Amino acid sequence: MMNRTRRLRKTENIRRLVRENRLHIDDLIYPLFIEEGQGIETEIESMPGIKRFSLDTISKELDEICELGISAVLLFGIPASKDEIGSETWNEQGIIQRTIRYIKKHYPGIYVITDVCFCEYTSHGHCGIIHDNDVDNDATLANLAKQVVSHARAGADMVAPSGMMDGMIATIRQALDETGYYKIPVMSYAVKYASAFYGPFRDAADSTPSFGDRRTYQMDPANRDEALREATFDDQEGADILMVKPALSYLDIIRDLKNNFDRPVACYNVSGEYAMVKAASAKGWIDEEKVMMESLLSMKRAGADLIITYFAKDVARCLLKN
Ligand code: PBG
């Protein structure tokens, strides 16, 4: 007898019946860039279809998200002024705080997650306070606590620290608990690599480091065992969701986390991954929709429960028509 695996591939009906993974609109989180100012609706050149908005122009985008059935956003702020320590991050009238209040008031159905970091807010573009030409871990933790409490007070549903500081999850959990925000979950950028795939984002968020790079805090792309170590600490410190970033070049890490931790796993399909697909498609070299769906599906197959992606609106449209 021959083993005939093709039997279960014969028609679309049977393929659908035995399909193991599917993308669902509920898996998706859409990043939003909000800039201080007025009348801003700036297309980001290296991320076709993605714009920076100001608070007075963002409703169009939020309406569209709701119509498409996307229910979660991840907020990035671009402040009018930066300083050495990123003090705008805990300003109650800061761009993120005002955006959270605006969304929660006018779009109560949208789940608001905030990126918690300093790089868009510091004059040097690093993810914390600089001492001796390096980010000072423990000095940065104290400010992280101020930032998350300020986001919580403004009404954020979830916070997502992305700075790769040691002890950041314990600090944040404690700060939220002590101020009564014990119900707010923390999605940790637990395994974040020092990646060249962040290039377009740094244009979008105006967060390129003015000196050096992020290799003293973000992980070496060569390391896999270390990812488990990072995730173990964040798990122990009380992270509710563990994230891997970037996604496409790190599918093995997504699977490692899925197999080793009893927590939802998220991945971040980053700006460079998005830009490559858009660019090749603009050249007519690939079928954009198919490549998009295949690569996002690969993240689910690898073990991601949640996917943060600039493609969220495109995926939603695709899912609606199929
Ligand atoms: C840091 C942060 C970065 C991204 C998300 N949060 C950039 C960095 O570490 O330089 C990258 C996201 C992307 O490339 O899409 N706040």
Short mmCIF file of C-alpha atoms and ligand atoms in Angstrom, two decimals, residues 31 33 47 74 76 115-121 125 127 160-164 189 192-202 204-205 207-209 214 217-218 243 245-246 268-274 308 310, ligand 1:
data_model
loop_
_atom_site.label_atom_id
_atom_site.label_comp_id
_atom_site.label_asym_id
_atom_site.label_seq_id
_atom_site.Cartn_x
_atom_site.Cartn_y
_atom_site.Cartn_z
CA PRO A 31 0.13 50.02 15.25
CA PHE A 33 1.67 56.69 14.98
CA MET A 47 5.93 52.18 4.71
CA LEU A 74 -0.72 49.72 19.62
CA PHE A 76 3.38 55.14 19.31
CA ASP A 115 4.25 50.97 23.51
CA VAL A 116 6.29 51.83 26.58
CA CYS A 117 9.74 53.13 25.67
CA PHE A 118 11.81 56.29 25.51
CA CYS A 119 13.47 56.27 22.11
CA GLU A 120 10.90 58.53 20.42
CA TYR A 121 11.17 60.95 23.35
CA GLY A 125 17.17 58.42 20.50
CA CYS A 127 15.63 53.70 25.00
CA ALA A 160 3.79 46.91 26.17
CA PRO A 161 7.33 47.74 27.32
CA SER A 162 9.78 47.51 24.44
CA GLY A 163 13.03 48.84 25.88
CA MET A 164 14.73 45.53 26.82
CA TYR A 189 8.65 42.68 24.22
CA LYS A 192 13.57 41.75 20.99
CA TYR A 193 16.53 41.49 18.68
CA ALA A 194 18.86 44.28 17.57
CA SER A 195 17.49 44.12 14.06
CA ALA A 196 18.03 45.96 10.81
CA PHE A 197 14.37 45.26 10.04
CA TYR A 198 13.41 48.25 12.24
CA GLY A 199 14.80 50.72 9.69
CA PRO A 200 11.52 52.11 8.29
CA PHE A 201 9.99 52.39 11.78
CA ARG A 202 12.77 54.68 12.87
CA ALA A 204 8.18 56.72 11.07
CA ALA A 205 8.76 57.32 14.76
CA SER A 207 13.75 57.38 16.84
CA THR A 208 17.13 56.63 15.25
CA PRO A 209 19.88 56.69 17.90
CA ARG A 214 20.99 49.29 20.49
CA TYR A 217 20.21 46.14 25.30
CA GLN A 218 18.55 44.41 22.34
CA MET A 243 6.35 38.86 22.45
CA LYS A 245 10.28 40.73 17.59
CA PRO A 246 10.88 40.80 14.64
CA TYR A 268 5.70 41.81 15.87
CA ASN A 269 5.71 41.77 12.08
CA VAL A 270 7.99 44.80 11.90
CA SER A 271 8.37 47.73 9.54
CA GLY A 272 11.15 46.22 7.42
CA GLU A 273 9.14 43.04 6.84
CA TYR A 274 6.23 45.18 5.74
CA ILE A 308 1.14 43.06 15.60
CA TYR A 310 1.00 47.13 9.68
C1 PBG B 1 11.08 50.94 20.34
C2 PBG B 1 10.44 50.22 19.23
C3 PBG B 1 10.98 49.94 17.96
C4 PBG B 1 10.00 49.26 17.25
C5 PBG B 1 8.89 49.17 18.07
N1 PBG B 1 9.20 49.74 19.30
C6 PBG B 1 12.23 50.34 17.31
C7 PBG B 1 13.56 50.07 17.83
O1 PBG B 1 13.80 49.26 18.72
O2 PBG B 1 14.43 50.73 17.29
C8 PBG B 1 10.16 48.76 15.84
C9 PBG B 1 8.91 48.45 15.15
C10 PBG B 1 9.04 48.22 13.69
O3 PBG B 1 10.14 48.18 13.09
O4 PBG B 1 7.99 48.07 13.08
N2 PBG B 1 10.21 51.81 20.98
#
